[in-house]
CSV table of C-alpha atoms and ligand atoms in Angstrom, one decimal:
chain,number,residue,atom,x,y,z
A,1,MET,CA,15.2,21.0,-42.3
A,2,GLU,CA,14.7,24.3,-40.4
A,3,ASP,CA,12.1,25.2,-43.0
A,4,LEU,CA,10.1,22.2,-42.0
A,5,ILE,CA,10.3,23.1,-38.4
A,6,ASP,CA,9.3,26.7,-39.2
A,7,LYS,CA,6.3,25.3,-41.1
A,8,LEU,CA,5.4,23.0,-38.3
A,9,GLU,CA,5.5,25.9,-35.9
A,10,ASN,CA,3.2,28.1,-38.1
A,11,GLN,CA,0.8,25.5,-39.2
A,12,GLN,CA,0.9,22.9,-36.4
A,13,LYS,CA,0.9,20.1,-38.9
A,14,LEU,CA,3.0,18.5,-41.7
A,15,SER,CA,2.2,16.1,-44.5
A,16,ARG,CA,3.2,12.4,-44.1
A,17,ASN,CA,6.2,12.8,-46.4
A,18,GLU,CA,7.4,15.9,-44.6
A,19,TRP,CA,7.2,14.1,-41.2
A,20,ILE,CA,9.3,11.3,-42.7
A,21,ARG,CA,11.8,13.7,-44.1
A,22,LEU,CA,12.2,15.6,-40.9
A,23,ILE,CA,12.5,12.5,-38.7
A,24,GLN,CA,15.0,11.0,-41.0
A,25,GLY,CA,17.0,14.0,-41.6
A,26,ARG,CA,17.4,15.2,-38.1
A,27,ASN,CA,20.8,16.1,-36.7
A,28,PRO,CA,22.1,17.8,-33.5
A,29,GLN,CA,21.8,21.2,-35.0
A,30,ILE,CA,18.2,20.8,-36.1
A,31,SER,CA,17.3,19.3,-32.7
A,32,ASN,CA,18.6,22.4,-31.0
A,33,TYR,CA,16.7,24.5,-33.3
A,34,LEU,CA,13.6,22.5,-32.5
A,35,PHE,CA,14.1,22.5,-28.7
A,36,GLN,CA,14.4,26.4,-28.5
A,37,LYS,CA,11.1,26.7,-30.3
A,38,ALA,CA,9.5,24.0,-28.1
A,39,ARG,CA,10.6,25.8,-24.9
A,40,LYS,CA,9.4,29.1,-26.1
A,41,ILE,CA,5.9,27.6,-27.0
A,42,ARG,CA,5.6,25.7,-23.7
A,43,LYS,CA,6.5,28.9,-21.8
A,44,GLN,CA,3.9,30.9,-23.6
A,45,HIS,CA,1.2,28.5,-22.4
A,46,TYR,CA,2.5,27.0,-19.2
A,47,GLY,CA,5.4,29.3,-18.1
A,48,ASN,CA,8.1,27.4,-16.2
A,49,ASP,CA,5.6,25.3,-14.3
A,50,VAL,CA,6.0,21.6,-14.2
A,51,TYR,CA,2.9,19.6,-13.1
A,52,ILE,CA,3.2,16.5,-11.0
A,53,ARG,CA,1.0,13.4,-11.1
A,54,GLY,CA,1.2,10.8,-8.3
A,55,LEU,CA,1.5,7.4,-9.9
A,56,ILE,CA,0.0,4.5,-8.1
A,57,GLU,CA,0.7,1.1,-9.6
A,58,PHE,CA,-2.0,-0.8,-8.0
A,59,THR,CA,-1.8,-4.2,-9.7
A,60,ASN,CA,0.9,-6.1,-11.7
A,61,TYR,CA,-1.5,-8.9,-12.9
A,62,CYS,CA,-2.3,-8.6,-16.6
A,63,ARG,CA,-4.3,-10.9,-18.8
A,64,ASN,CA,-2.5,-9.6,-21.9
A,65,ASP,CA,0.7,-10.9,-23.4
A,66,CYS,CA,2.3,-7.9,-25.2
A,67,TYR,CA,5.7,-8.9,-26.5
A,68,TYR,CA,7.5,-5.8,-24.9
A,69,CYS,CA,6.0,-5.8,-21.5
A,70,GLY,CA,7.6,-7.5,-18.4
A,71,LEU,CA,4.1,-7.8,-16.9
A,72,ARG,CA,2.8,-10.0,-19.8
A,73,ARG,CA,0.9,-13.0,-18.6
A,74,SER,CA,3.4,-15.5,-19.9
A,75,ASN,CA,6.1,-14.1,-17.7
A,76,GLN,CA,6.3,-16.6,-14.8
A,77,ASN,CA,8.8,-14.6,-12.9
A,78,VAL,CA,6.6,-11.7,-11.9
A,79,LYS,CA,6.2,-11.4,-8.2
A,80,HIS,CA,2.4,-10.6,-8.2
A,81,TYR,CA,0.7,-8.1,-6.0
A,82,ARG,CA,-2.5,-6.1,-5.8
A,83,LEU,CA,-3.1,-3.1,-3.6
A,84,SER,CA,-6.2,-3.1,-1.4
A,85,LYS,CA,-8.5,-0.1,-1.5
A,86,GLU,CA,-7.2,1.0,1.9
A,87,THR,CA,-3.6,1.0,0.7
A,88,ILE,CA,-4.5,3.0,-2.4
A,89,LEU,CA,-6.3,5.5,-0.3
A,90,SER,CA,-3.3,5.7,2.0
A,91,CYS,CA,-1.1,6.3,-1.1
A,92,CYS,CA,-3.4,9.1,-2.0
A,93,GLU,CA,-3.3,10.6,1.5
A,94,THR,CA,0.5,10.6,1.5
A,95,GLY,CA,0.5,12.2,-1.9
A,96,TYR,CA,-2.1,14.9,-1.0
A,97,GLN,CA,0.0,15.9,1.9
A,98,LEU,CA,3.0,16.3,-0.4
A,99,GLY,CA,0.9,18.5,-2.8
A,100,PHE,CA,-0.3,16.1,-5.4
A,101,ARG,CA,-3.7,17.0,-6.9
A,102,THR,CA,-3.8,14.3,-9.5
A,103,PHE,CA,-3.7,10.5,-8.8
A,104,VAL,CA,-3.0,8.1,-11.5
A,105,LEU,CA,-4.2,4.7,-11.0
A,106,GLN,CA,-2.2,2.4,-13.4
A,107,GLY,CA,-2.2,-1.3,-13.7
A,108,GLY,CA,-2.2,-4.4,-15.8
A,109,GLU,CA,-5.6,-5.7,-17.2
A,110,ASP,CA,-6.5,-7.5,-14.0
A,111,ARG,CA,-9.9,-9.2,-13.9
A,112,TYR,CA,-9.9,-9.2,-10.1
A,113,PHE,CA,-10.9,-5.6,-10.4
A,114,THR,CA,-14.5,-5.9,-11.6
A,115,ASP,CA,-16.5,-3.0,-12.5
A,116,ASP,CA,-18.0,-2.9,-9.0
A,117,ILE,CA,-14.7,-3.0,-7.2
A,118,MET,CA,-13.1,-0.5,-9.4
A,119,ALA,CA,-16.0,1.9,-9.2
A,120,ASP,CA,-15.9,1.6,-5.5
A,121,ILE,CA,-12.2,2.6,-5.4
A,122,VAL,CA,-12.7,5.5,-7.7
A,123,SER,CA,-15.7,6.9,-5.8
A,124,SER,CA,-14.0,6.5,-2.5
A,125,ILE,CA,-11.1,8.7,-3.8
A,126,ARG,CA,-13.6,11.1,-5.3
A,127,ILE,CA,-15.4,11.5,-2.0
A,128,ARG,CA,-12.2,12.1,0.0
A,129,TYR,CA,-10.5,14.3,-2.5
A,130,PRO,CA,-13.1,16.4,-4.3
A,131,ASP,CA,-10.4,18.9,-5.5
A,132,CYS,CA,-8.2,16.3,-7.1
A,133,ALA,CA,-8.2,14.8,-10.6
A,134,ILE,CA,-8.4,10.9,-10.9
A,135,THR,CA,-6.7,9.5,-13.9
A,136,LEU,CA,-7.1,5.8,-14.8
A,137,SER,CA,-4.6,3.8,-16.9
A,138,ILE,CA,-6.0,0.3,-16.9
A,139,GLY,CA,-6.0,-0.7,-20.5
A,140,GLU,CA,-8.8,-1.6,-22.9
A,141,CYS,CA,-12.3,-1.9,-21.5
A,142,SER,CA,-15.8,-1.9,-22.7
A,143,HIS,CA,-17.6,1.4,-23.3
A,144,GLU,CA,-19.9,0.4,-20.4
A,145,ARG,CA,-17.0,0.1,-18.0
A,146,TYR,CA,-15.4,3.3,-19.1
A,147,ARG,CA,-18.7,5.1,-18.6
A,148,ARG,CA,-19.2,3.5,-15.1
A,149,LEU,CA,-15.9,4.7,-13.9
A,150,PHE,CA,-16.4,8.1,-15.3
A,151,GLU,CA,-19.6,8.4,-13.5
A,152,ALA,CA,-17.9,7.1,-10.3
A,153,GLY,CA,-15.7,10.2,-10.5
A,154,ALA,CA,-12.6,9.5,-12.8
A,155,ASN,CA,-11.8,12.5,-15.0
A,156,ARG,CA,-8.9,11.4,-17.1
A,157,PHE,CA,-7.6,8.2,-18.9
A,158,LEU,CA,-4.2,7.3,-20.2
A,159,LEU,CA,-4.2,4.7,-23.0
A,160,ARG,CA,-1.2,4.8,-25.4
A,161,HIS,CA,-2.1,3.8,-28.9
A,162,GLU,CA,1.4,2.3,-28.9
A,163,THR,CA,1.7,2.5,-32.7
A,164,TYR,CA,-1.0,3.6,-35.2
A,165,ASN,CA,0.0,1.2,-38.1
A,166,SER,CA,-1.8,-2.1,-37.8
A,167,SER,CA,0.9,-4.3,-39.2
A,168,HIS,CA,3.4,-2.7,-36.9
A,169,TYR,CA,1.0,-3.1,-34.0
A,170,ALA,CA,0.7,-6.8,-34.9
A,171,LYS,CA,4.5,-7.2,-34.6
A,172,LEU,CA,4.3,-5.9,-31.0
A,173,HIS,CA,1.2,-7.7,-29.7
A,174,PRO,CA,-0.4,-11.2,-29.9
A,175,PRO,CA,-3.2,-11.8,-32.4
A,176,GLU,CA,-6.0,-11.1,-30.1
A,177,LEU,CA,-5.0,-7.5,-29.7
A,178,SER,CA,-5.4,-5.0,-32.5
A,179,ALA,CA,-4.6,-1.4,-33.3
A,180,ALA,CA,-8.2,-0.8,-34.4
A,181,HIS,CA,-9.6,-1.9,-31.1
A,182,ARG,CA,-7.1,0.1,-29.1
A,183,GLN,CA,-8.0,3.2,-31.2
A,184,LYS,CA,-11.7,2.5,-30.8
A,185,CYS,CA,-11.2,2.6,-27.0
A,186,LEU,CA,-9.6,6.0,-27.3
A,187,TRP,CA,-12.6,7.4,-29.3
A,188,ASP,CA,-14.9,6.0,-26.7
A,189,LEU,CA,-13.0,7.6,-23.9
A,190,LYS,CA,-13.2,10.9,-25.6
A,191,GLU,CA,-16.9,10.5,-26.4
A,192,ILE,CA,-17.7,9.8,-22.7
A,193,GLY,CA,-16.0,13.0,-21.6
A,194,TYR,CA,-12.6,11.9,-20.2
A,195,GLN,CA,-9.6,14.1,-20.7
A,196,VAL,CA,-7.6,11.6,-22.7
A,197,GLY,CA,-3.8,10.8,-22.9
A,198,THR,CA,-2.4,8.7,-25.6
A,199,GLY,CA,1.1,8.0,-27.0
A,200,PHE,CA,3.6,5.6,-28.1
A,201,MET,CA,7.0,3.9,-27.5
A,202,VAL,CA,10.0,5.4,-29.3
A,203,GLY,CA,12.3,2.9,-31.0
A,204,SER,CA,10.1,-0.1,-30.4
A,205,PRO,CA,11.2,-3.1,-32.5
A,206,TYR,CA,10.4,-2.8,-36.2
A,207,GLN,CA,9.5,0.8,-35.9
A,208,THR,CA,10.2,2.9,-39.0
A,209,PRO,CA,10.1,6.6,-39.7
A,210,GLU,CA,6.9,6.0,-41.7
A,211,ASN,CA,5.3,4.5,-38.5
A,212,LEU,CA,6.4,7.6,-36.5
A,213,ALA,CA,4.8,9.8,-39.2
A,214,ASP,CA,1.6,7.9,-38.9
A,215,ASP,CA,1.7,8.3,-35.1
A,216,MET,CA,2.0,12.1,-35.4
A,217,ILE,CA,-0.9,12.3,-37.9
A,218,PHE,CA,-3.0,10.1,-35.6
A,219,LEU,CA,-2.2,12.4,-32.6
A,220,LYS,CA,-3.3,15.4,-34.6
A,221,LYS,CA,-6.5,13.8,-35.5
A,222,LEU,CA,-7.4,12.4,-32.0
A,223,ASN,CA,-6.2,15.8,-30.4
A,224,PRO,CA,-5.8,14.3,-26.9
A,225,GLN,CA,-5.2,16.4,-23.8
A,226,MET,CA,-2.0,14.5,-23.0
A,227,VAL,CA,0.7,12.7,-24.9
A,228,GLY,CA,3.0,10.2,-23.2
A,229,ILE,CA,6.0,9.0,-25.1
A,230,GLY,CA,9.0,7.2,-23.9
A,231,PRO,CA,11.8,4.9,-25.3
A,232,PHE,CA,11.1,1.3,-25.6
A,233,ILE,CA,13.5,-0.5,-23.1
A,234,PRO,CA,13.8,-4.3,-23.4
A,235,HIS,CA,12.8,-6.6,-20.4
A,236,HIS,CA,14.8,-9.8,-19.9
A,237,ASP,CA,11.8,-12.0,-19.6
A,238,THR,CA,10.0,-11.0,-22.9
A,239,PRO,CA,10.4,-12.1,-26.5
A,240,PHE,CA,12.0,-8.6,-27.1
A,241,LYS,CA,14.9,-9.2,-24.6
A,242,ASP,CA,17.6,-9.0,-27.2
A,243,GLU,CA,16.1,-6.0,-29.1
A,244,ASN,CA,17.8,-2.5,-28.9
A,245,ALA,CA,16.3,0.2,-26.7
A,246,GLY,CA,15.0,3.3,-28.2
A,247,THR,CA,17.3,6.3,-27.9
A,248,LEU,CA,17.2,9.4,-25.8
A,249,GLU,CA,18.0,11.4,-28.8
A,250,LEU,CA,15.1,10.3,-30.9
A,251,THR,CA,12.7,10.5,-27.9
A,252,LEU,CA,13.6,14.0,-27.2
A,253,PHE,CA,13.3,15.0,-30.9
A,254,MET,CA,9.8,13.5,-30.9
A,255,LEU,CA,8.8,15.4,-27.7
A,256,GLY,CA,9.9,18.6,-29.4
A,257,LEU,CA,7.9,17.8,-32.5
A,258,ILE,CA,4.8,17.1,-30.4
A,259,ARG,CA,5.1,20.4,-28.5
A,260,LEU,CA,5.2,22.3,-31.9
A,261,MET,CA,2.3,20.3,-33.3
A,262,MET,CA,0.2,20.5,-30.2
A,263,PRO,CA,1.2,23.8,-28.4
A,264,LYS,CA,-1.0,23.3,-25.3
A,265,VAL,CA,-0.8,19.6,-24.9
A,266,LEU,CA,0.3,18.1,-21.5
A,267,LEU,CA,3.5,16.3,-22.2
A,268,PRO,CA,5.2,14.2,-19.5
A,269,ALA,CA,8.9,13.6,-19.3
A,270,THR,CA,8.4,9.9,-18.6
A,271,THR,CA,10.0,7.4,-16.2
A,272,ALA,CA,11.3,5.5,-19.2
A,273,LEU,CA,13.2,8.6,-20.3
A,274,GLY,CA,14.6,8.9,-16.8
A,275,THR,CA,15.7,5.4,-17.0
A,276,ILE,CA,17.7,5.4,-20.1
A,277,ALA,CA,19.6,8.6,-19.0
A,278,PRO,CA,20.2,9.9,-15.4
A,279,ASP,CA,19.1,13.4,-16.5
A,280,GLY,CA,16.6,12.1,-19.1
A,281,ARG,CA,13.6,13.7,-17.5
A,282,GLU,CA,15.4,17.0,-17.2
A,283,GLN,CA,16.3,16.8,-20.8
A,284,GLY,CA,12.6,16.0,-21.6
A,285,ILE,CA,11.5,19.2,-19.9
A,286,LEU,CA,14.1,21.2,-21.9
A,287,ALA,CA,12.8,19.6,-25.1
A,288,GLY,CA,9.2,20.9,-24.4
A,289,ALA,CA,7.7,18.5,-21.7
A,290,ASN,CA,5.8,20.0,-18.7
A,291,VAL,CA,4.7,17.0,-16.6
A,292,VAL,CA,6.5,14.5,-14.4
A,293,MET,CA,4.8,11.5,-12.8
A,294,PRO,CA,6.6,10.3,-9.7
A,295,ASN,CA,5.7,7.1,-8.0
A,296,LEU,CA,3.5,7.0,-5.0
A,297,SER,CA,3.2,3.2,-4.8
A,298,PRO,CA,4.4,1.7,-1.5
A,299,GLY,CA,8.2,0.9,-1.6
A,300,ASP,CA,7.7,-2.8,-1.1
A,301,VAL,CA,5.7,-3.3,-4.2
A,302,ARG,CA,7.4,-0.7,-6.5
A,303,ASN,CA,10.2,-3.2,-7.3
A,304,ASN,CA,7.6,-5.6,-8.8
A,305,TYR,CA,6.0,-3.2,-11.2
A,306,LEU,CA,8.8,-3.9,-13.8
A,307,ILE,CA,7.4,-3.2,-17.3
A,308,TYR,CA,11.1,-3.0,-18.5
A,309,ASP,CA,14.5,-3.5,-17.1
A,310,ASN,CA,16.3,-1.1,-14.7
A,311,LYS,CA,13.2,1.0,-14.2
A,312,ILE,CA,14.1,3.9,-11.9
A,313,ASN,CA,12.7,3.7,-8.5
A,314,THR,CA,12.9,7.1,-7.1
A,315,GLY,CA,9.8,7.3,-4.9
A,316,VAL,CA,8.5,10.6,-3.8
A,317,GLU,CA,6.3,9.2,-0.9
A,318,SER,CA,8.7,11.0,1.4
A,319,ALA,CA,9.0,14.7,1.8
A,320,GLU,CA,12.7,14.2,1.0
A,321,GLY,CA,12.0,12.5,-2.3
A,322,ARG,CA,9.5,15.3,-3.3
A,323,LYS,CA,12.2,17.9,-2.3
A,324,ALA,CA,14.8,16.2,-4.5
A,325,LEU,CA,12.5,16.3,-7.4
A,326,GLU,CA,11.9,20.0,-6.8
A,327,LYS,CA,15.7,20.6,-6.7
A,328,ARG,CA,16.2,18.8,-10.0
A,329,MET,CA,13.6,20.9,-11.8
A,330,ASP,CA,14.9,24.1,-10.0
A,331,ALA,CA,18.4,23.4,-11.3
A,332,ILE,CA,17.1,23.8,-14.9
A,333,GLY,CA,15.0,26.8,-14.3
A,334,TYR,CA,11.6,25.1,-13.9
A,335,ARG,CA,9.3,24.8,-10.8
A,336,ILE,CA,7.0,22.1,-9.5
A,337,VAL,CA,3.5,23.4,-9.0
A,338,THR,CA,0.8,21.7,-7.0
A,339,ALA,CA,-2.2,22.7,-9.2
A,340,ARG,CA,-4.4,20.1,-10.7
A,341,GLY,CA,-2.9,21.0,-14.0
A,342,ASP,CA,-5.8,20.6,-16.4
A,343,SER,CA,-4.9,20.6,-20.0
A,344,LEU,CA,-5.3,23.9,-21.9
A,345,ASN,CA,-5.7,21.8,-25.1
B,401,SAH,N1,-2.1,-1.9,-18.9
B,401,SAH,C1,-2.2,-0.5,-19.1
B,401,SAH,C2,-0.9,0.2,-18.7
B,401,SAH,C3,0.3,-0.2,-19.4
B,401,SAH,S1,2.0,0.3,-18.8
B,401,SAH,C4,-2.4,-0.2,-20.6
B,401,SAH,O1,-2.6,-1.1,-21.3
B,401,SAH,O2,-2.5,1.0,-20.9
B,401,SAH,C5,2.0,1.8,-19.5
B,401,SAH,C6,2.9,1.9,-20.8
B,401,SAH,O3,4.2,1.5,-20.6
B,401,SAH,C7,2.4,1.1,-22.0
B,401,SAH,O4,1.3,1.8,-22.7
B,401,SAH,C8,3.7,1.1,-22.8
B,401,SAH,O5,3.6,2.1,-23.9
B,401,SAH,C9,4.8,1.3,-21.9
B,401,SAH,N2,5.7,0.1,-21.9
B,401,SAH,C10,5.4,-1.2,-21.6
B,401,SAH,N3,6.4,-2.0,-21.7
B,401,SAH,C11,7.5,-1.1,-22.1
B,401,SAH,C12,8.9,-1.4,-22.4
B,401,SAH,N4,9.4,-2.6,-22.4
B,401,SAH,N5,9.6,-0.2,-22.6
B,401,SAH,C13,9.0,1.0,-22.6
B,401,SAH,N6,7.8,1.2,-22.4
B,401,SAH,C14,7.0,0.2,-22.1
């Protein structure tokens, strides 16, 4: 197995069979070997810096019905909210004061936010914070809408492909959603000029090592600026309520593999990772990640953006929260930086 990791380090790719063999054959010793290399490579490009992104979860309405997500439209128990433009701008202001230079607007696919309304929000942030990156994570849209929002001032877009394989995709989503359309959106975003982030859930129901191999091959081909992965975690009001969660162990292993395959990519240690283990995000950083995305949403709505159960709720909207995060990273030898943190990839 070490030979496959050496090969991945040297060639930044593996064949489908090699990916499968490596993922299936992993063990704690191989993982340590991988993480050492992943840390070395991330240090070469990004030093000990950890970039921060301020996450603003601006709506929990969603027209989609993904089987894994707590915000799916069939879930009657969601306490719905939408943030006004003024509230979003005040989240940005708080974040800016705390050193955030990237704002991530994430939400369900909420028709209330028409092209006009969304473009107005983006351009208002753009005018007030010319030195900041604006990231959108609002799901699948038309090429036209993506272009309009790019022109309004958005720079980056996060849209996980979730799983590359279309039959696996069909087991996680209702028939009106398809892997092919999700992937088309990603190519559209790239073509328009966004810095793109994609990714997948680790340990989602029915996922096989073959599926993960295909995800790695797709990542290599798309060559995004950022890759977000996190463990699947069941939500009690979804069809997957009784499914097992993805493991910390496999998620960390996949993070290490992604760092070796794409040395300069931005790789977040996600909230889901921090949810399945108290030091999950720290372990993610030690497996090669270099980004954290703390929550800037107002405290009263944060409890309602529940895509999975037990989602950690450590806001950094206060100076104390921000300090606590700094301490956690400091304790493992890394430092939070306030740069925009554009991808070197
Ligand atoms: N509506 C936006 C944002 C989705 S939430 C979009 O479609 O892109 C962001 C990510 O959370 C999703 O892409 C998915 O990978 C992840 N997610 C959703 N439900 C989850 C669950 N139960 N466990 C872990 N991750 C989940």
